[in-house]
Coordinates of C-alpha atoms in Angstrom, one line a residue:
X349 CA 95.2 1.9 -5.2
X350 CA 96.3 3.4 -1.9
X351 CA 95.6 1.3 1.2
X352 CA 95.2 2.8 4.8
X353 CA 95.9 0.7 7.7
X354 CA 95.5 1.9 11.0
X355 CA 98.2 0.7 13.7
X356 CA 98.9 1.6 17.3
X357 CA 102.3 1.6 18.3
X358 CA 103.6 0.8 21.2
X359 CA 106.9 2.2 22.5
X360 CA 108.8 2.0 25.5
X361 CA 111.7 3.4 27.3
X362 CA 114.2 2.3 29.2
X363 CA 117.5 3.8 30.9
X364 CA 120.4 1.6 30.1
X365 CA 124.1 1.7 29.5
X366 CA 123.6 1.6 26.2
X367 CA 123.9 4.7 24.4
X368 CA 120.4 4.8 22.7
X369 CA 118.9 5.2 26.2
X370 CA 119.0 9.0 25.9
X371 CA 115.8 8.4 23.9
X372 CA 112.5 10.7 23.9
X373 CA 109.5 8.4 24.9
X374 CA 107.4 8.0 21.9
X375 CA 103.9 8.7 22.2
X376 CA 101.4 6.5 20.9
X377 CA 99.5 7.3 17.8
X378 CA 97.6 6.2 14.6
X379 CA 99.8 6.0 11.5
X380 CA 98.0 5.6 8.5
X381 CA 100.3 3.3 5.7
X382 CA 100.4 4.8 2.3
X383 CA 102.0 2.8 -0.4
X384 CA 102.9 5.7 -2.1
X385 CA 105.5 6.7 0.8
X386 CA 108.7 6.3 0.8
X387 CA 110.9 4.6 3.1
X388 CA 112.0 7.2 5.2
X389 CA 108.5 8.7 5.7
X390 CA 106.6 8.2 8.9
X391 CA 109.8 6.8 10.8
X392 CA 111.4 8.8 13.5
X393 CA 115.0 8.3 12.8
X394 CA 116.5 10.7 15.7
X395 CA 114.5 8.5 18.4
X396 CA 115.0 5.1 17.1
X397 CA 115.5 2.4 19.5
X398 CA 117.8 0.1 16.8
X399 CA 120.8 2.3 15.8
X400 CA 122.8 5.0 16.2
X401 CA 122.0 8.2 13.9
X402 CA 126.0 8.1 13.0
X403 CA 125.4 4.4 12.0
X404 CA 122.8 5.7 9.1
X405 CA 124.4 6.5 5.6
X406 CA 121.5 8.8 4.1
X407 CA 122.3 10.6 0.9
X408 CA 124.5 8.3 0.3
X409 CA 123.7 5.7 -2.3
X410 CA 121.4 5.6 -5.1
X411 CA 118.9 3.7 -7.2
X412 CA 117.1 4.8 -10.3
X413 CA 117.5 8.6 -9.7
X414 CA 117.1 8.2 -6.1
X415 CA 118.3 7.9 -2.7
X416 CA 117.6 4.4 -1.4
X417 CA 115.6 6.6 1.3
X418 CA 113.7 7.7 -0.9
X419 CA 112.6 5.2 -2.8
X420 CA 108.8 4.2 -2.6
X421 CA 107.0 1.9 -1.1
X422 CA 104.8 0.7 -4.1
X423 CA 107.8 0.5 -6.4
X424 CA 109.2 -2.1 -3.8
X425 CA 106.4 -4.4 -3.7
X426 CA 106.4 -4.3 -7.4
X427 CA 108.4 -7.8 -8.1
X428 CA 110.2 -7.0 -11.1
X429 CA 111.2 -3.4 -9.5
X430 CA 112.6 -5.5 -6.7
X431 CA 114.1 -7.8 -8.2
X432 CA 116.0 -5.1 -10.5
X433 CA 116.8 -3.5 -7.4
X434 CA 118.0 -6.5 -5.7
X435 CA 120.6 -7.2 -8.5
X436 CA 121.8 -3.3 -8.1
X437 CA 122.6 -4.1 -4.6
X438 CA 124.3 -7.2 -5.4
X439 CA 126.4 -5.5 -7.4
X440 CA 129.5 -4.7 -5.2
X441 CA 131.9 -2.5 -7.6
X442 CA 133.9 -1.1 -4.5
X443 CA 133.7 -2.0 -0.7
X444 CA 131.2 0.9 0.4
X445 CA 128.7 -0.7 -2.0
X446 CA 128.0 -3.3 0.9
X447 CA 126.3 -0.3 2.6
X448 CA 123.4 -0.3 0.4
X449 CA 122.2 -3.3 1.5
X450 CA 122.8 -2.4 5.4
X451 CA 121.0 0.9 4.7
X452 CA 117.9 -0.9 3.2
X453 CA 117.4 -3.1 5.9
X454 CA 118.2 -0.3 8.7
X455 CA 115.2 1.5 7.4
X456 CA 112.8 -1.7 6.7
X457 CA 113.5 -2.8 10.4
X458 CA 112.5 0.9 11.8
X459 CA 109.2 0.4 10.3
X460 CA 108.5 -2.7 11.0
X461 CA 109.7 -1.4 14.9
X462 CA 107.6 1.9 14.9
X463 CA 105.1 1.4 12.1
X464 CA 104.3 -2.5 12.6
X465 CA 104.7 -2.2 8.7
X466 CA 103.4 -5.3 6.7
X467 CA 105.0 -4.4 3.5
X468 CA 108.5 -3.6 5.6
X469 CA 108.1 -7.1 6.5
X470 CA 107.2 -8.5 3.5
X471 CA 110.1 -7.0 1.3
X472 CA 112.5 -7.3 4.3
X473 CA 111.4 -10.8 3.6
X474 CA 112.0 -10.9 -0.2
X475 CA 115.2 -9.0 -0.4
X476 CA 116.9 -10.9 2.4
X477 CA 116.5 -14.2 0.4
X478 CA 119.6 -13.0 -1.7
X479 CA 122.6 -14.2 0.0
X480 CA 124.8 -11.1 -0.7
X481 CA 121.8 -8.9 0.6
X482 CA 121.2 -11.3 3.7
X483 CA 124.9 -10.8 4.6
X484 CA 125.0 -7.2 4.5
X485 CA 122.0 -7.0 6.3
X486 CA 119.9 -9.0 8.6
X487 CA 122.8 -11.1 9.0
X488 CA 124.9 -7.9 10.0
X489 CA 122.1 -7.3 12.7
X490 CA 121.3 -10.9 14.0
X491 CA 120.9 -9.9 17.4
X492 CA 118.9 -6.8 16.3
X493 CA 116.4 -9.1 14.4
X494 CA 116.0 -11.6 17.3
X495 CA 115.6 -8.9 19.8
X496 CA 112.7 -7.3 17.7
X497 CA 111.0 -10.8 16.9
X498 CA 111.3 -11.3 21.0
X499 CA 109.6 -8.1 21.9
X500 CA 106.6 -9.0 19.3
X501 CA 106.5 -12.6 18.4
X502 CA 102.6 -11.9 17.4
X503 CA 103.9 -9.6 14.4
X504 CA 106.5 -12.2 13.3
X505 CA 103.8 -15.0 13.1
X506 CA 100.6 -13.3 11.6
X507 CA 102.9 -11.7 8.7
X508 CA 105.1 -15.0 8.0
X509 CA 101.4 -16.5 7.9
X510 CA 99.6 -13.7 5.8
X511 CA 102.3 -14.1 3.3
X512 CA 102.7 -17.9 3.5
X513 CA 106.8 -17.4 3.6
X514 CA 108.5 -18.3 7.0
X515 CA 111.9 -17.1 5.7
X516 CA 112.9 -14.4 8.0
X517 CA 111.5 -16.8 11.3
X518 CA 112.8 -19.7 10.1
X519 CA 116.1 -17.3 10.4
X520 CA 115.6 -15.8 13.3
X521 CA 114.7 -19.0 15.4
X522 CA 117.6 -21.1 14.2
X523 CA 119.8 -18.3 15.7
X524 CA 117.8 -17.7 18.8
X525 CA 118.2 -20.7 19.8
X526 CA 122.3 -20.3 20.9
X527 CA 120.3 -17.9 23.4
X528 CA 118.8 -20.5 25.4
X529 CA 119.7 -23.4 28.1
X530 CA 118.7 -26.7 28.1
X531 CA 119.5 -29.6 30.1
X532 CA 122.0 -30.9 28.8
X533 CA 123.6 -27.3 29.3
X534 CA 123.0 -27.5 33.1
X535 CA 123.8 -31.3 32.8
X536 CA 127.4 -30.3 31.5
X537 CA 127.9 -27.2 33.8
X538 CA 126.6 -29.3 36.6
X539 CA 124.1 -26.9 37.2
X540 CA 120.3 -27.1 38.8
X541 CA 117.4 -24.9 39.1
X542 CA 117.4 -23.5 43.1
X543 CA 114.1 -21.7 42.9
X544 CA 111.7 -21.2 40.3
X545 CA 108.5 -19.2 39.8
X546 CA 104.9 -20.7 39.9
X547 CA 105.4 -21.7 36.1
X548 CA 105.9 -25.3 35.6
X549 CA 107.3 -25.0 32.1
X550 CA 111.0 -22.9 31.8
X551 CA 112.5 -21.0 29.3
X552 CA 115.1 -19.3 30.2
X553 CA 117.9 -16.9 28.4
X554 CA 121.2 -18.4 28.4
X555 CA 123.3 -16.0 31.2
X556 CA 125.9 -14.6 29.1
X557 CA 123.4 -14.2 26.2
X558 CA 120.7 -12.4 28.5
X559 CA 123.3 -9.6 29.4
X560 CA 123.8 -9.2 25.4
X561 CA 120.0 -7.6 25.4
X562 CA 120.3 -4.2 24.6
X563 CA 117.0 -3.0 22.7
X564 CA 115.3 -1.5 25.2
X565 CA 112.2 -1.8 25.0
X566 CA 113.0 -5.8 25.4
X567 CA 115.1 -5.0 28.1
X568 CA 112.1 -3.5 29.5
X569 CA 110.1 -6.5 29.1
X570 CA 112.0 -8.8 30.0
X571 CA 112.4 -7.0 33.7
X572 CA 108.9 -7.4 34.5
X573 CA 109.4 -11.3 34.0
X574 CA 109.8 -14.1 36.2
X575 CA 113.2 -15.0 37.8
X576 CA 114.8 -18.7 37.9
X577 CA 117.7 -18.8 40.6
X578 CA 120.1 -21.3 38.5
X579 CA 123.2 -22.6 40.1
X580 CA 125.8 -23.7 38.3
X581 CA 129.1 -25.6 39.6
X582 CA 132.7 -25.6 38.5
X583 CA 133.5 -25.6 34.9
X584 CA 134.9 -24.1 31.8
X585 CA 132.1 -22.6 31.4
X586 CA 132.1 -20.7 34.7
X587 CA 136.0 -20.4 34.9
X588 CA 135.8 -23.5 37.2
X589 CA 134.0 -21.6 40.0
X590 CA 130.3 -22.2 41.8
X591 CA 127.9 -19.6 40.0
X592 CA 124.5 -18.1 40.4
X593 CA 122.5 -16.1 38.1
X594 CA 118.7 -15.3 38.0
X595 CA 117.9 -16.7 34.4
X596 CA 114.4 -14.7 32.4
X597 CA 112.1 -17.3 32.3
X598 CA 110.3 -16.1 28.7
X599 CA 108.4 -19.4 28.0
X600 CA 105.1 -16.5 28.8
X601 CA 106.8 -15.3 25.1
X602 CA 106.9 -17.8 23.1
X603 CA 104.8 -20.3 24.8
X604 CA 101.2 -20.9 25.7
X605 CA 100.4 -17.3 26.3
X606 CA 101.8 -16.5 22.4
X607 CA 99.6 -19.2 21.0
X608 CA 96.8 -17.9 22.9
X609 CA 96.2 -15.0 20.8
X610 CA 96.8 -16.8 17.6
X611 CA 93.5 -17.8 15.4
X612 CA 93.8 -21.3 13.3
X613 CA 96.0 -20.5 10.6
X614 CA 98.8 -19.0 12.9
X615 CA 98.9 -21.4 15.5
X616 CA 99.4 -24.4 12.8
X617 CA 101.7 -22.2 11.9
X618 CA 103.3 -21.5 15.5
X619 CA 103.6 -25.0 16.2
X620 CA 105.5 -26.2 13.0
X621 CA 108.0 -23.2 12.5
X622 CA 108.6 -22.4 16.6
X623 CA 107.4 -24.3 19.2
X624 CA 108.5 -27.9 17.4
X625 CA 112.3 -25.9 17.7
X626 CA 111.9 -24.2 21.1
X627 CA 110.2 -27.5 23.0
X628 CA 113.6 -28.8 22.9
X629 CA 115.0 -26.1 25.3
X630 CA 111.6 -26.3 27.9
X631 CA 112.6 -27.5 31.0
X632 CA 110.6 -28.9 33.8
X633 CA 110.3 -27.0 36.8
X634 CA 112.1 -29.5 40.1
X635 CA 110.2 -26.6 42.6
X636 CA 107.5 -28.8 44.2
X637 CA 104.7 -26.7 45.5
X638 CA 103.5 -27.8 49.1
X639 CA 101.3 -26.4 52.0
X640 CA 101.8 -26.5 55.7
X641 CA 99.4 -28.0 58.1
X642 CA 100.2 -28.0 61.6
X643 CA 97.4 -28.6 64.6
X644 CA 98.4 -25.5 66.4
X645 CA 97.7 -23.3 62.9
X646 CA 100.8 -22.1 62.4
X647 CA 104.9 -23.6 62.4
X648 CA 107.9 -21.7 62.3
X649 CA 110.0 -21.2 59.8
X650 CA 113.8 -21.7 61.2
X651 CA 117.1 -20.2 60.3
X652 CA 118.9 -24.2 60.5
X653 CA 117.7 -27.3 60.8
X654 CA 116.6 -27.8 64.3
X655 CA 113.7 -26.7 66.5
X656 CA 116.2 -24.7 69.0
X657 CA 117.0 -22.8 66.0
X658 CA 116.0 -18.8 65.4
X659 CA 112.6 -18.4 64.1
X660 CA 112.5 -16.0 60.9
X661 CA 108.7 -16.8 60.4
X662 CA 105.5 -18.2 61.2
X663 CA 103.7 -19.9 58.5
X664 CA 100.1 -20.5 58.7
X665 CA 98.3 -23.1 58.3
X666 CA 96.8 -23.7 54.8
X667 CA 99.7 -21.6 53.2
X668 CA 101.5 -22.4 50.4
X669 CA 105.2 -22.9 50.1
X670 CA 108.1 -24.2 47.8
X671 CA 110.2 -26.9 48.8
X672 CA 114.0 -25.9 47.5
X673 CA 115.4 -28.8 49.3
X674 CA 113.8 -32.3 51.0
X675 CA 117.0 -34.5 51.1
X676 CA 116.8 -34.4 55.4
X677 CA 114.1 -34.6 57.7
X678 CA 114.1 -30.4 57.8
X679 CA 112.9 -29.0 54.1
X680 CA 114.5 -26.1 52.9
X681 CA 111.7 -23.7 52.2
X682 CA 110.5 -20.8 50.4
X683 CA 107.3 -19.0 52.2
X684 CA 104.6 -16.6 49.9
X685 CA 106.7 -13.9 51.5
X686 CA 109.9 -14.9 49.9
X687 CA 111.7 -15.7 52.6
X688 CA 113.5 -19.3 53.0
X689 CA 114.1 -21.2 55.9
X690 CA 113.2 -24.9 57.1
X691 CA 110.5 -26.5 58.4
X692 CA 110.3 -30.2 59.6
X693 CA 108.9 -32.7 57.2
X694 CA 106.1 -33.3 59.4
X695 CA 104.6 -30.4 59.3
X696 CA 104.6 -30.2 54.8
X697 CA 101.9 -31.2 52.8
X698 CA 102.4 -32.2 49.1
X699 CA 99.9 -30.2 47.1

């Protein structure tokens, strides 16, 4: 029996160094899902966001008479086809035969990308439980994987939950979590958090992980996020010098807002298989929100810390502001404006 699913898919595009950002915007439209398809139908391998078209081996390998391409949908979600299927590409009788397995999972993860395919999922999920499969696959494209799961966590958890098999998060989670900080990290890099965003829970991307990011269309998502100024001080880590970055705070991702949109059923889920993991990494925001009040409406925001000192602002009474710094009588500030200068104690108000 056929089964039509409507989808929207959303696409994005980014310019990036990467070479993949040469491509054509996808339009959004309504696929219908045939079982009867094969695995290259519907996908738009030229534009793909994933891989490079040279990094595709169709007409290549076969399996019953076909092209792995070409083989359907239906006969895949068969379990005895699959499982046959599964012991063909187990079967390495010379070293390109570790391509099958890389080819099937290139095309499984462009549907699940452009097609939000179910069954792509659900076989992806299936085949990668064989360890010679996994290897040659998802575990060839780790960070591919984690980047797709990133971009659409929602997809991840209402499959794993319709199919009641956590397999390929339970995967992806154990190796996202070399991807974050925690504070322990900062503890051991003698780092701190300079200047958050309004959030009280953090997130955020490990540095040198973060700059890894190359599927654009996470890259894209992850620019529209909030910054966390991080400093961190001399150590191996930082070849022994004082270092800054401005860490994605993605909690929005994976946190509240995530189990938000989640009914009953994926939110048990949620919180066993993801946020019991990820919790560990959440760190506290040290920005303490304030206001100013001064009798004469305003007070100036100064360059140093005395009242001879420039002015760079006035701040109104009423206003909010961050406090970056309150170890002197002056507070190191950060007004609605962005700007950061100090103010004297007496004139701050804890929130």
């Amino acid at each position: 029996m056929k089964v039509l699913i409507l989808i929207f898919i959303p696409l994005f595009f980014l310019g990036c160094q990467d070479n993949k950002s040469n491509k054509k915007i996808m339009p959004k439209v309504i696929t219908k899902l045939d079982e009867n398809k094969s695995l290259i139908d519907d996908i738009n391998v030229e534009n793909n966001f994933l891989f490079d078209n040279n990094e595709i081996e169709f007409k290549t390998f076969k399996y019953d008479g076909h092209y792995i391409e070409d083989l359907k949908i239906k006969d895949l979600l068969d379990k005895n086809y699959r499982n046959n299927f599964i012991k063909n590409l187990e079967s390495l009788k010379n070293e390109n035969d570790n391509s099958k397995s890389t080819l099937i999972c290139q095309l499984l993860l462009m549907r699940i990308v452009q097609l939000s395919d179910s069954n792509a999922f659900y076989i992806l999920s299936e085949i990668s439980k064989n360890e010679i499969v996994s290897y040659n696959g998802i575990e060839l494209y780790e960070k591919t994987l984690i980047e797709i799961f990133l971009e659409d966590p929602l997809f991840f958890i209402q499959q794993s939950t319709k199919y009641s098999d956590s397999s390929l998060i339970d995967y992806v989670i154990k190796m996202l979590q070399q991807y974050f900080i925690n504070q322990d990290f900062l503890d051991m890099n003698l780092g701190f958090i300079k200047n958050g965003d309004n959030r009280d829970e953090l997130l955020l991307l490990e540095p040198k992980s973060q700059l890894e990011l190359k599927y654009a269309p996470l890259v894209k998502k992850l620019q529209t996020m909030p910054k966390v100024e991080v400093q961190l001080g001399p150590s191996f880590y930082t070849n022994f010098k004082t270092q800054e970055s401005f860490l994605v705070n993605i909690f929005s991702i994976l946190g509240n807002d995530l189990s938000n949109k989640l009914n009953s059923s994926e939110k048990d889920f949620y919180e066993k298989k993801i946020y019991s993991i990820i919790s560990k990494y959440i760190l506290k925001s040290n920005i303490k929100k304030a206001f100013i009040q001064d009798p004469d409406g305003y007070t100036n925001l100064r360059k140093e810390k005395n009242a001879s000192s420039e002015i760079l602002q006035q701040v109104k009474s009423g206003e909010k502001i961050e406090i970056l710094d309150s170890s002197s009588d002056w507070f190191l500030v950060k007004t609605i404006e962005g700007r950061k200068g100090y103010v004297h104690k007496s004139r701050i108000k804890s929130e």
